Each structure stands twice: as structure tokens, then as C-alpha cells.
Coordinates of C-alpha atoms in Angstrom, one line a residue:
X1453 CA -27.1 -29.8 -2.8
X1454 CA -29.9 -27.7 -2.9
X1455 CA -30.0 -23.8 -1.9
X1456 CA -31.1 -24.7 1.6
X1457 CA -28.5 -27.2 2.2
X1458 CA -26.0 -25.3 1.4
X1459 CA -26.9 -22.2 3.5
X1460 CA -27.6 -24.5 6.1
X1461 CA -23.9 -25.8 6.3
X1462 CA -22.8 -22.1 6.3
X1463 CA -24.9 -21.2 9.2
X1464 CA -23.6 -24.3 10.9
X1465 CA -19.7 -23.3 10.0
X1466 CA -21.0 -19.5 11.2
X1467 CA -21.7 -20.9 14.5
X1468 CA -19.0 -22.8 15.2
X1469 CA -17.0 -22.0 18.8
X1470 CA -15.1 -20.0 18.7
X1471 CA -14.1 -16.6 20.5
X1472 CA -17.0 -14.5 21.4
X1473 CA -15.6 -11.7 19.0
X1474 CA -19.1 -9.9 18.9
X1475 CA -19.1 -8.9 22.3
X1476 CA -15.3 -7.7 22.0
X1477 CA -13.6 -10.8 23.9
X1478 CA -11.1 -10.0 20.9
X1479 CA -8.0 -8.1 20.6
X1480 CA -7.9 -6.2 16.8
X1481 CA -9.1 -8.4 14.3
X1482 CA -12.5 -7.8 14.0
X1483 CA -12.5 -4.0 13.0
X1484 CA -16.8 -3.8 13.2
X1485 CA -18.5 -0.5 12.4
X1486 CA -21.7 -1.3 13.5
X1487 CA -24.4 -3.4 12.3
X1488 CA -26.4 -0.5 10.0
X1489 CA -22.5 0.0 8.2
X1490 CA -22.1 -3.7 8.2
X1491 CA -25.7 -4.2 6.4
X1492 CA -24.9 -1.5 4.1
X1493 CA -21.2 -2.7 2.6
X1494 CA -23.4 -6.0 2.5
X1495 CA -25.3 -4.6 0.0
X1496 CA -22.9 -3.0 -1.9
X1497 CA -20.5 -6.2 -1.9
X1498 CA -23.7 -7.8 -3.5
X1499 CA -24.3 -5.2 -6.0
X1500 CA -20.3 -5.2 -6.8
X1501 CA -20.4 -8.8 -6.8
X1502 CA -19.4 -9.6 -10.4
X1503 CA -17.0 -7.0 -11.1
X1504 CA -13.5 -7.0 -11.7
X1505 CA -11.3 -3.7 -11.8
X1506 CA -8.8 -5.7 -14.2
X1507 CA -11.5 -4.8 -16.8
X1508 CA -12.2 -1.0 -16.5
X1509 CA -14.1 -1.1 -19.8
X1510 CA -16.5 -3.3 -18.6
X1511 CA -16.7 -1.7 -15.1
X1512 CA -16.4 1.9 -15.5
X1513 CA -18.2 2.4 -12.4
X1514 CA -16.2 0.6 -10.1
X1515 CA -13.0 2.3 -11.6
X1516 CA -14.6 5.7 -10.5
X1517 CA -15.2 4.0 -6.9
X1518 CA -11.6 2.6 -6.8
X1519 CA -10.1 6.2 -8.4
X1520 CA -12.3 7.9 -5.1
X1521 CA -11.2 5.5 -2.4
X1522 CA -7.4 6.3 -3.3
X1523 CA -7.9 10.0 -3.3
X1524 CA -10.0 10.2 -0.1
X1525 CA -7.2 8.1 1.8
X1526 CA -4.6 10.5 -0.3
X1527 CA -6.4 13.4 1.2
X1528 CA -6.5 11.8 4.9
X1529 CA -2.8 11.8 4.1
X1530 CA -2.5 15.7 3.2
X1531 CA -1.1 14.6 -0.2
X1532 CA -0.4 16.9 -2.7
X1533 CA -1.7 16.6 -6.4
X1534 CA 1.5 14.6 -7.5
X1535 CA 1.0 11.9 -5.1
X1536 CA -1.3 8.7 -6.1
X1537 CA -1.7 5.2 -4.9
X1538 CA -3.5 2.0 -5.5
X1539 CA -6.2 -0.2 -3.9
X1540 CA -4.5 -3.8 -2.7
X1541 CA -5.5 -6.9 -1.0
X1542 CA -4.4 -5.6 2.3
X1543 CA -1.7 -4.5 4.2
X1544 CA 1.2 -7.3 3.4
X1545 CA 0.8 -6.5 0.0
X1546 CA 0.7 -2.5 0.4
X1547 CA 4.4 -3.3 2.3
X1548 CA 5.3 -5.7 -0.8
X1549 CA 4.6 -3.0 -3.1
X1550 CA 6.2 -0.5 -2.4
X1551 CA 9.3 -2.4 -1.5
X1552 CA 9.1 -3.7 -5.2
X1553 CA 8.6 0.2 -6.3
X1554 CA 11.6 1.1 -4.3
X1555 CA 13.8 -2.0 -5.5
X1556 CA 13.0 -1.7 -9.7
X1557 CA 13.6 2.4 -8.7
X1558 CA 17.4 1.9 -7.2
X1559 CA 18.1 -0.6 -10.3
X1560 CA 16.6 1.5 -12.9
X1561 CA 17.8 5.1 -11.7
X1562 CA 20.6 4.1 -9.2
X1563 CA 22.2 1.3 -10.3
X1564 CA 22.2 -0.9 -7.6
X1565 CA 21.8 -4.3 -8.3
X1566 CA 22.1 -5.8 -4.4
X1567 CA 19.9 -3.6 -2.4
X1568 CA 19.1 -3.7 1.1
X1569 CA 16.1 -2.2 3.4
X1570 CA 16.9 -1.2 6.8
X1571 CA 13.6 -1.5 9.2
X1572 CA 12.5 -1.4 13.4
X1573 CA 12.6 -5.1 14.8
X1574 CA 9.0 -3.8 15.2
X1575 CA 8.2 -3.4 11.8
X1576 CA 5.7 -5.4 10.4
X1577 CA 6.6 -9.2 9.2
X1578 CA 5.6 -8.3 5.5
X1579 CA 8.9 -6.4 5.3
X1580 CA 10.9 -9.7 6.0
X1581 CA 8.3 -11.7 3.5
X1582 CA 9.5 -8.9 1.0
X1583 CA 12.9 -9.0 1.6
X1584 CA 12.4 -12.7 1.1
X1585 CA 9.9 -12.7 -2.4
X1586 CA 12.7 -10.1 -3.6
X1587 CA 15.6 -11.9 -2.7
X1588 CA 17.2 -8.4 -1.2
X1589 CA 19.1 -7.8 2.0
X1590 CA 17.1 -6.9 5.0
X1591 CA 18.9 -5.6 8.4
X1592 CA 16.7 -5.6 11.8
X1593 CA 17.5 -2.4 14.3
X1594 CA 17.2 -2.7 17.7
X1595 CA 14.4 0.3 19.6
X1596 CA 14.6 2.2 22.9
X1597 CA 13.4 -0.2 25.7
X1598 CA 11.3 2.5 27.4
X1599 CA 9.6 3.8 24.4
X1600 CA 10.0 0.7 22.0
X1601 CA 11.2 4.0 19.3
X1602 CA 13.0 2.8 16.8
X1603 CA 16.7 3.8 17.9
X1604 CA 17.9 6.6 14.9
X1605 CA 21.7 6.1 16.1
X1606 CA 21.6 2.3 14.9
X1607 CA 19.4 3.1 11.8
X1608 CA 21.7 5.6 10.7
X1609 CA 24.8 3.8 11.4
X1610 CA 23.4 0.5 9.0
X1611 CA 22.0 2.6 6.1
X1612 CA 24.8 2.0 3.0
X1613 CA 25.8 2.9 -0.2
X1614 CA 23.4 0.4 -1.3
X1615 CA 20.2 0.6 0.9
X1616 CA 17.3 1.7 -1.0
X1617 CA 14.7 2.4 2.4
X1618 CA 14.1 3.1 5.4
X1619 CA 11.3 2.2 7.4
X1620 CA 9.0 3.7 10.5
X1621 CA 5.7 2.5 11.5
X1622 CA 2.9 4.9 13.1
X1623 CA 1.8 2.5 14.7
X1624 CA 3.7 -0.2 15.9
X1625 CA 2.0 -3.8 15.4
X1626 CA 3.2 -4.9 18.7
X1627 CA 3.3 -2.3 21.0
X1628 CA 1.3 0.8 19.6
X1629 CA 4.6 3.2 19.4
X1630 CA 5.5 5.7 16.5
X1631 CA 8.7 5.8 15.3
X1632 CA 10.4 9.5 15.1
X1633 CA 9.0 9.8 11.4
X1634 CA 9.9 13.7 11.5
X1635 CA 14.1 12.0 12.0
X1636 CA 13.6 9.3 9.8
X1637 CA 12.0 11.6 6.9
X1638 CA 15.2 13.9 7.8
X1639 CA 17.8 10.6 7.5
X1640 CA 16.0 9.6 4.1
X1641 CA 16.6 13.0 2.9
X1642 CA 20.2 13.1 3.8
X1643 CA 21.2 9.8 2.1
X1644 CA 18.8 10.2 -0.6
X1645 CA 16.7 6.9 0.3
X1646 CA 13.1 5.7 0.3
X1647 CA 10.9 6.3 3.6
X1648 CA 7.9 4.2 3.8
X1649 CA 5.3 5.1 6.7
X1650 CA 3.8 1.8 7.7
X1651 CA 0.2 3.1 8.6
X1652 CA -1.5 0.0 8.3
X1653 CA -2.5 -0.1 12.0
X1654 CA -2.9 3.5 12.6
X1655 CA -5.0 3.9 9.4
X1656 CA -7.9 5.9 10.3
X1657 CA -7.2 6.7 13.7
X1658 CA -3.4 8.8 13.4
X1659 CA -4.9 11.3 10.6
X1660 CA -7.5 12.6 13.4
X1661 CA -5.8 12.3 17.2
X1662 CA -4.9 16.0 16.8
X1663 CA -8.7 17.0 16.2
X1664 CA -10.1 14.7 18.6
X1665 CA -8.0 16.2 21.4
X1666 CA -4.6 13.6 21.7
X1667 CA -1.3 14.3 21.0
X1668 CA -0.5 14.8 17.0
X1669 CA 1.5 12.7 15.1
X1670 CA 2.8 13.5 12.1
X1671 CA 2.4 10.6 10.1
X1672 CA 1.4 12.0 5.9
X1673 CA 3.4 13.6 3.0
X1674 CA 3.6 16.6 5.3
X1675 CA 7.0 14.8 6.0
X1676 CA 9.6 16.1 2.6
X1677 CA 11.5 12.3 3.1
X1678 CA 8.5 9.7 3.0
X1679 CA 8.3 8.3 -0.5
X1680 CA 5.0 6.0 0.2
X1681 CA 2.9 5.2 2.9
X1682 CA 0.8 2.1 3.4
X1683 CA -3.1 2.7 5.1
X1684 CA -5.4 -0.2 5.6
X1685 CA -9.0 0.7 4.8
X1686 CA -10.4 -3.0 6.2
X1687 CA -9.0 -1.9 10.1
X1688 CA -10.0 1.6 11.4
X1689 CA -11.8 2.6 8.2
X1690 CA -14.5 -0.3 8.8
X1691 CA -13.8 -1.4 5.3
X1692 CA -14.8 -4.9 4.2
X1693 CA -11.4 -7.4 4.8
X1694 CA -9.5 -7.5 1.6
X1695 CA -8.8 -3.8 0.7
X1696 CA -6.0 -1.4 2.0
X1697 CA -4.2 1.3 0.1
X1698 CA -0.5 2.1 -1.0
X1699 CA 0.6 5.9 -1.5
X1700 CA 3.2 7.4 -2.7
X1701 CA 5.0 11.3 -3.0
X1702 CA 4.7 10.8 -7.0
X1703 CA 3.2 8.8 -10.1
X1704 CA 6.7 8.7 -11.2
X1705 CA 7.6 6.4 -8.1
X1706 CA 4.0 4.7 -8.4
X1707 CA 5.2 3.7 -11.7
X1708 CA 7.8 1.5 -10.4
X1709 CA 5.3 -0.5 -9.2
X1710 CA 3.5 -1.6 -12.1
X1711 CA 4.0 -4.3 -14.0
X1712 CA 3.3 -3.9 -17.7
X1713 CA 4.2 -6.3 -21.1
X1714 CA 3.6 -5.6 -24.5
X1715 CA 5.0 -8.7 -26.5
X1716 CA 2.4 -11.2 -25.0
X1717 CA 0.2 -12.7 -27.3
X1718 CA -2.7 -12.3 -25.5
X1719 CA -2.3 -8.3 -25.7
X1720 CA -0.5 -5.8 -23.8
X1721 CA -1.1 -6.4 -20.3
X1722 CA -1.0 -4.2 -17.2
X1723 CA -1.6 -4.9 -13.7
X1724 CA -1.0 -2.1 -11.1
X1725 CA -0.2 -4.6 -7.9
X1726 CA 0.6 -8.3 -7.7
X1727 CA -2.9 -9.7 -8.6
X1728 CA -4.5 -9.5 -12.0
X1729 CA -8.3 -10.0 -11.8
X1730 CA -9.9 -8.5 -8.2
X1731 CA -12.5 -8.2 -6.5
X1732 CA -14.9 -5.1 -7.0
X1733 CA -16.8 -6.2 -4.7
X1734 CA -14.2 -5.3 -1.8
X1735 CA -13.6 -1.7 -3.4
X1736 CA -17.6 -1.0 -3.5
X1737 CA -18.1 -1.9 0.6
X1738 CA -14.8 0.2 1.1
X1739 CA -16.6 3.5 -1.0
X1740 CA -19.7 2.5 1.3
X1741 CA -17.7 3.1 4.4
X1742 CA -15.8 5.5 3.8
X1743 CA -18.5 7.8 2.5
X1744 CA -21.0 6.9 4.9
X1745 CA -18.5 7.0 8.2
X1746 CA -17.4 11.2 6.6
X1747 CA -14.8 12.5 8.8
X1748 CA -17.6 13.4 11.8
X1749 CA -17.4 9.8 11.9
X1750 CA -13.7 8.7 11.8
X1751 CA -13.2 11.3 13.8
X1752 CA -15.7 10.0 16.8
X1753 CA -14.1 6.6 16.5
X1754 CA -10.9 8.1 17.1
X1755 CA -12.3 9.6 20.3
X1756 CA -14.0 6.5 21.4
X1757 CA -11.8 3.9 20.5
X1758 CA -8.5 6.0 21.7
X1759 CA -10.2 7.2 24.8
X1760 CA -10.5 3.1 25.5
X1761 CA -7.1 2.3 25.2
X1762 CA -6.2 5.3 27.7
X1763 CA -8.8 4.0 29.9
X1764 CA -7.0 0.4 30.3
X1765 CA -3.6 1.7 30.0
X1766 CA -4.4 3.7 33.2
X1767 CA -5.8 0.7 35.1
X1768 CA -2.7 -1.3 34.1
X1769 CA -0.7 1.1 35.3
X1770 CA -2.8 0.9 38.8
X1771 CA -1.6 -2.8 39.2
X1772 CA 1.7 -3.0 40.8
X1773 CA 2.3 -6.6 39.0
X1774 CA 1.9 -5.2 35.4
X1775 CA 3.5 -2.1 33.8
X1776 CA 3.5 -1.0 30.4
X1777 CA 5.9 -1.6 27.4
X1778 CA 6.5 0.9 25.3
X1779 CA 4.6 4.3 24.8
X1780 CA 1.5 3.8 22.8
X1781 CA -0.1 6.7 20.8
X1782 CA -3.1 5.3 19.3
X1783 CA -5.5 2.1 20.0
X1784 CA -3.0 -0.5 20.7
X1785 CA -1.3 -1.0 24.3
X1786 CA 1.1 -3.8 25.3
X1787 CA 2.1 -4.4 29.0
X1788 CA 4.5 -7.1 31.1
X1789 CA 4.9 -8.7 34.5
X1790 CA 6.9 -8.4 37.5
X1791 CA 8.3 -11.8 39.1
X1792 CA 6.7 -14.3 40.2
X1793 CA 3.5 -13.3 38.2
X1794 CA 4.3 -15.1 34.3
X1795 CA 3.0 -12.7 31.5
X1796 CA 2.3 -15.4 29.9
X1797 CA 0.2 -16.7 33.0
X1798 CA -2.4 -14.0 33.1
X1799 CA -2.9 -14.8 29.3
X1800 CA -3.5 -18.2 29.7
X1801 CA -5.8 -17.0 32.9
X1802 CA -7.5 -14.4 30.5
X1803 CA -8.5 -17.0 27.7
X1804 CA -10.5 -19.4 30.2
X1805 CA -12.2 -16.0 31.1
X1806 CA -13.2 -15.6 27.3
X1807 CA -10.6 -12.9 26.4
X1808 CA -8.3 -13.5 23.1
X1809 CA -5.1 -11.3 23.6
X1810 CA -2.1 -11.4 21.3
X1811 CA 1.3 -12.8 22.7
X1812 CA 4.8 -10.9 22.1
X1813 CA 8.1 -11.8 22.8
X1814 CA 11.2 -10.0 23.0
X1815 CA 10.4 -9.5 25.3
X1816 CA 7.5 -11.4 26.9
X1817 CA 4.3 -9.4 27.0
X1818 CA 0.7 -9.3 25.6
X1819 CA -1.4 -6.7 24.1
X1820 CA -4.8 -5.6 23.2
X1821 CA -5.4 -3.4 20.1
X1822 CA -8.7 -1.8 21.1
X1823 CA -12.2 -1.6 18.4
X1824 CA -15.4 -0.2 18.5
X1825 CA -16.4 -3.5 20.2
X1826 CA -14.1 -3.1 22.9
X1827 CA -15.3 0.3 23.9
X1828 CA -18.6 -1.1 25.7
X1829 CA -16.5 -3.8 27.4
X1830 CA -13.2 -1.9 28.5
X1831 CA -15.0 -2.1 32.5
X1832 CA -14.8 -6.1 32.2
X1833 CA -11.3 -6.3 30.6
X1834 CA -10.1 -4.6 33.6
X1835 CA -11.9 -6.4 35.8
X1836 CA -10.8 -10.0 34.4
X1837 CA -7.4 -8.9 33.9
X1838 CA -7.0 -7.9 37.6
X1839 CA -8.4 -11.1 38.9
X1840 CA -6.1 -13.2 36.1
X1841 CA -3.2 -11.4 37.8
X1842 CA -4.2 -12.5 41.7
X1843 CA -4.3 -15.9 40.1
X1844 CA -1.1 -16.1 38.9
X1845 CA 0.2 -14.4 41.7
X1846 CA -1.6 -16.9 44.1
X1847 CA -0.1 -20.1 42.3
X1848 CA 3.0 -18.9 40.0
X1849 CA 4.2 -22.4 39.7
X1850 CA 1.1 -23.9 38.2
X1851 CA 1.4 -21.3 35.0
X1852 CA 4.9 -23.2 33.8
X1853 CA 2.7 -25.1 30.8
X1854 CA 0.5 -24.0 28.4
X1855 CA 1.3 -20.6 26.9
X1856 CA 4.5 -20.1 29.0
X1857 CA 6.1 -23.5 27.9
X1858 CA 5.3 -23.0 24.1
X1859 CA 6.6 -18.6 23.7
X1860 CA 9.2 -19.5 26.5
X1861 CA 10.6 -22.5 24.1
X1862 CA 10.1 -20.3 20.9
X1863 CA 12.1 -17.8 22.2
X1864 CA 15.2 -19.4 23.9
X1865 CA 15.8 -21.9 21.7
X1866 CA 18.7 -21.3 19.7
X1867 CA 18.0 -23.2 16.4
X1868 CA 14.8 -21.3 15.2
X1869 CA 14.4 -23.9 12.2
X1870 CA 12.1 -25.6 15.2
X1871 CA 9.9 -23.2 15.4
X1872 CA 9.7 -22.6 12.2
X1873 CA 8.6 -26.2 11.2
X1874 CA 6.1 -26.0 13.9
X1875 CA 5.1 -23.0 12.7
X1876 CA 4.8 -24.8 8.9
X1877 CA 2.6 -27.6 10.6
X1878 CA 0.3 -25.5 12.3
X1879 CA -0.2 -23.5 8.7
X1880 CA -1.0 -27.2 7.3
X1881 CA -3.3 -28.0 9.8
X1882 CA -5.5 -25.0 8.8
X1883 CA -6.0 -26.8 5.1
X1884 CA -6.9 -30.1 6.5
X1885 CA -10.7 -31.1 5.1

């Protein structure tokens, strides 16, 4: 095909229907900066295009990008000049990392040869996908229902002679909470175990609530237990998909997360996360970012984007069908329905009014994880979602299909296998030409 042609067919895949994500209908997903620090990561991911950080020889500017990028999100994290990290592909593989660091650590300095990591139900899916690379044990404990908190009683009560970490998030995935990191750093001291902060969500928006006038969380090696911390630079930090960072409290626990040989044949080899070659390109749009957002920026995103989510919160909290689950800290807020309205009714009634929210279960509720490009639309979210509620409160009984029948199903039925192999077919269906 000839240059034409093929941009052609890219403009026509670009265009495809789909959710109107540039005008916020979106929740998360789509973390945009705004079109001059879109066109300007542009250029650097062209410039950067080429590179690969597996060959710093070659590249020796991009490993002085990549060394910068890791020290500005150490600094975010008040670390201290034994503490160092790495670039990865994104979040799932900051979790996987340091859950490998923390697994060759107990075997190498403690011995233990079955570990287990103890985590919030909340916590993120890539600590079960660990768990489940690693073959280690994983246990699940329950959180407060009011504040959706991890509860410390249970944590403490399942950490064992061979559990290697702990886990708190700051912020939750599915309903914006913080864990009590200041406990859990105090647990992980006491049984001398890892404490990972997952702040892959709260990224660049926890480091600044205290400066932009919210309630602080402490979330950053400030905390004497927390061993590593994982920080996604492609959310809140308006970095290009593809790159988030892993920290940790020293390069002697950083180390366990290498992977080094020196009897190949083809050389000594070294590889500081699970890829070998990767893309420069990524690290070059995060530098652009980063740099060009400086904390003035962060720091009015935090206001902006923050300032939204306390904007709907408050109007949710005005309908008497709704209330809120959990207590959110940050950009993301989750919120339920009283009988007869169907949670899963108003989303249904939502999406035909151009909104994408995500589903939860356990229990049943929605949530939206507020962006820049939801700021300028909060007024119409509010709107649509009060007039999706008198729908479903009109006609409760005409809500029992669509989303109600398939997260009602996936969530009472007792052999999850099902869902699973659902699950499995929808993955497939994503690969089919």
C-alpha cells in the first residue's frame, strides 16, 4: 500500500464509533492534558522514536531522560537519597515488580520458600495476576462498609510467619478510598514485612491535595514501613500510555528486582523489569510532561480535577435514590441505589445518554474517576444522571436485562469458572481480524 493508503485506513480505524471520550463522556481512561501537551509529547515520541533504553551506549540521552523521570517521581514521593526506582510499562507491571523484589528478598535473606501477600479486596487485580505468575499464596481482606478502608484487625490477624507484604492503596481503583497507610506502615514494621503503596491511581494528584487546599494524605517514604510504592506517570502525570514508575526505600531492595546472567553466550545480560528492549519513545513524552506540566501545573490539576469529583459527589448526595460508597479522597467517587431504582439501571440509562461509567460489584455500584476532560462537563453528568435515575425509578421492572442481568449473574453465581470462560471469550473476541 502506498503512504496514503495506509494513513487513510488509520484515519478510518481513528474514527470509528465509539464513546465520545474527547468531550469527557468517559470515566478515567483517557488521562488528556491538553492539546498544546499532547502535540508536544507527539513530537518527542517522534524524535525518541528509534530508541531503546536496553542499549544505554547507544542512547545515552534517553538514559539521562529515564534517570530524570525516576528521580522527579522519587522527589513527588519525598524520597530520600537511598531510595531509587525504575520506569515500567505501566502500572500491572510496577505491582508485578515489586512483588518479585519482595519474593527473591524473603528467599534470599529470610528463607522462606512458600510466601504469601496479604492485600484489600480492593487492591488492584495485578496483585492476584502476581500471586498467580509467582505461584505464591495470596489472601483477600475484607474493608469497612462505610469507608471501604481496608479493615487493620483482619489484616493483622492473616499476616504469618511466612507473609512477605502487606498492601494499601491511595487510591482505591474502585471506590477512590485510602487505606490507613500511617497503620499499615506501623503493622509492616512490627512484623518486619514489605509495605507497598499502590499509587497508581492517585499518582499525581495525592502528592499535592495538601497544597491545593484538601485533606493530606500521607502516601510517600515519609511512612518508616513502606518498602516500594508504585506511581503511574501515563494517568494524572499526562504521560504518554505505556510508562509508570516503581520506587522503593533502597537500591538494596531495588536489586531484588533485577534480573541479571553472566553465563549466556550472548554476554552478560541485565534487564531492570520484565521486558528487555523498550520503548524510548514512551520515556521521552513522559520527560515532556513532566517538565512542561512543573508542579504549578500538577498542582492546578489537582485543584480542578479534585474540585470536580467534590462537585458531583455533592449532587449525588442531593438525590435521595443514590448515596455514596465509600469515602473518596481524590478524583474517583463510586455511589449505589436504593430499591426499586437498579444501580445497574441508571448505568444502562447513562450509556444511551453517551456516558461510559465503570461497573462494580460487591457490592453493586458504578463509578466515575474524574480527568481534565470531565471538569468542563461535570454540569451535564449531573444532569443525565439525575434524569437516568427518574427513569429507572419510573419503570424499575424494565431494567432486569442488559447490564443488571449480566453483573447480577457474575456475581451470584456460585461456580465462577463461568464467568471466567466468558470473560476468556470476550478477550478472544478482541484478536479477531
Amino acid at each position: 500500500m502506498t503512504d496514503d493508503q495506509i494513513l487513510a485506513i488509520l484515519q478510518r480505524r481513528q474514527n470509528e464509533a465509539g464513546i465520545d471520550w474527547k468531550n469527557g463522556r468517559v470515566s478515567g481512561a483517557v488521562y488528556h492534558g491538553g492539546e498544546e501537551l499532547v502535540n508536544l509529547t507527539n513530537q518527542a515520541y517522534a524524535m525518541f522514536n528509534l530508541t531503546n533504553p536496553l542499549h544505554p551506549g547507544v542512547f545515552p540521552g534517553l538514559r539521562r531522560l529515564e534517570a530524570e523521570v525516576v528521580r522527579m517521581v522519587l522527589d513527588l514521593h519525598n524520597a530520600n537519597d537511598e531510595c531509587c526506582g525504575t520506569t515500567t510499562s505501566g502500572g500491572t507491571e510496577s505491582i508485578i515488580m515489586a512483588v518479585r523484589a519482595h519474593v527473591v528478598w524473603a528467599r534470599q535473606e529470610r528463607g522462606i520458600e512458600n510466601p504469601n501477600i496479604v492485600v484489600p479486596v480492593t487492591a488492584h487485580a495485578a496483585f492476584d495476576k502476581a500471586a498467580e505468575y509467582f505461584n505464591i499464596g495470596i489472601t483477600h481482606i475484607p474493608v469497612d462498609d462505610k469507608s471501604q478502608r481496608v479493615d487493620l484487625k483482619a489484616m493483622r490477624r492473616a499476616i504469618n510467619s511466612e507473609t512477605i507484604l502487606i498492601v494499601g492503596s491511595s487510591v482505591t481503583f474502585p471506590h477512590g478510598a485510602a487505606d490507613d497507610l500511617e497503620a499499615l506502615s506501623k503493622m509492616a514494621i512490627k512484623y518486619k514485612v514489605g509495605f507497598h503503596i499502590d499509587s497508581c491511581l492517585g499518582s499525581f494528584i495525592m502528592p499535592f491535595l495538601k497544597e491545593a487546599g484538601f485533606p493530606e494524605v500521607v502516601c510517600d517514604f515519609r511512612l518508616p514501613g513502606v518498602t516500594s510504592i508504585s506511581c503511574d506517570t501515563h494517568k494524572y502525570g499526562f504521560a504518554p500510555k505505556g510508562t509508570s514508575i516503581v520506587m522503593y526505600n533502597s537500591k538494596h531492595m531495588c536489586h531484588y528486582q533485577y534480573f541479571t546472567i553472566s553465563t549466556w553466550p550472548g554476554g552478560i545480560y541485565a534487564s531492570p523489569t520484565i521486558a528487555g528492549s523498550r520503548s524510548g519513545a514512551v520515556i521521552a513524552g513522559c520527560w515532556a510532561a513532566m517538565t512542561k506540566m512543573g508542579r504549578e501545573g500538577y498542582l492546578q490539576q489537582c485543584k480542578d480535577i479534585v474540585g470536580c469529583r467534590i462537585k458531583i459527589q455533592k449532587a449525588i448526595e442531593q438525590i435521595p435514590e443514590l448515596f455514596v460508597v465509600g469515602e473518596p479522597v481524590s478524583t474517583v467517587v463510586a455511589f449505589s441505589s436504593h430499591k426499586p431504582v437498579g444501580i445497574y439501571g441508571v448505568m444502562d440509562e447513562m450509556k444511551a445518554r453517551g456516558w461510559d461509567i465503570n461497573p462494580l460489584q460487591f457490592p453493586a455500584a458504578l463509578h466515575i474517576a474524574c480527568t481534565r476532560l470531565t471538569v468542563p462537563v461535570a454540569d451535564e453528568f449531573i444532569r443525565d444522571l439525575k434524569e437516568s435515575v427518574k427513569m429507572v425509578k419510573a419503570n424499575p421492572d424494565n431494567y432486569n436485562k442488559g447490564s443488571k442481568a449480566v453483573y447480577g449473574f457474575a456475581s451470584t453465581v456460585p461456580d465462577t469458572t463461568i464467568v471466567d470462560e466468558v470473560a476468556q471469550g470476550f478477550i478472544d473476541a478482541l484478536y479477531a481480524a
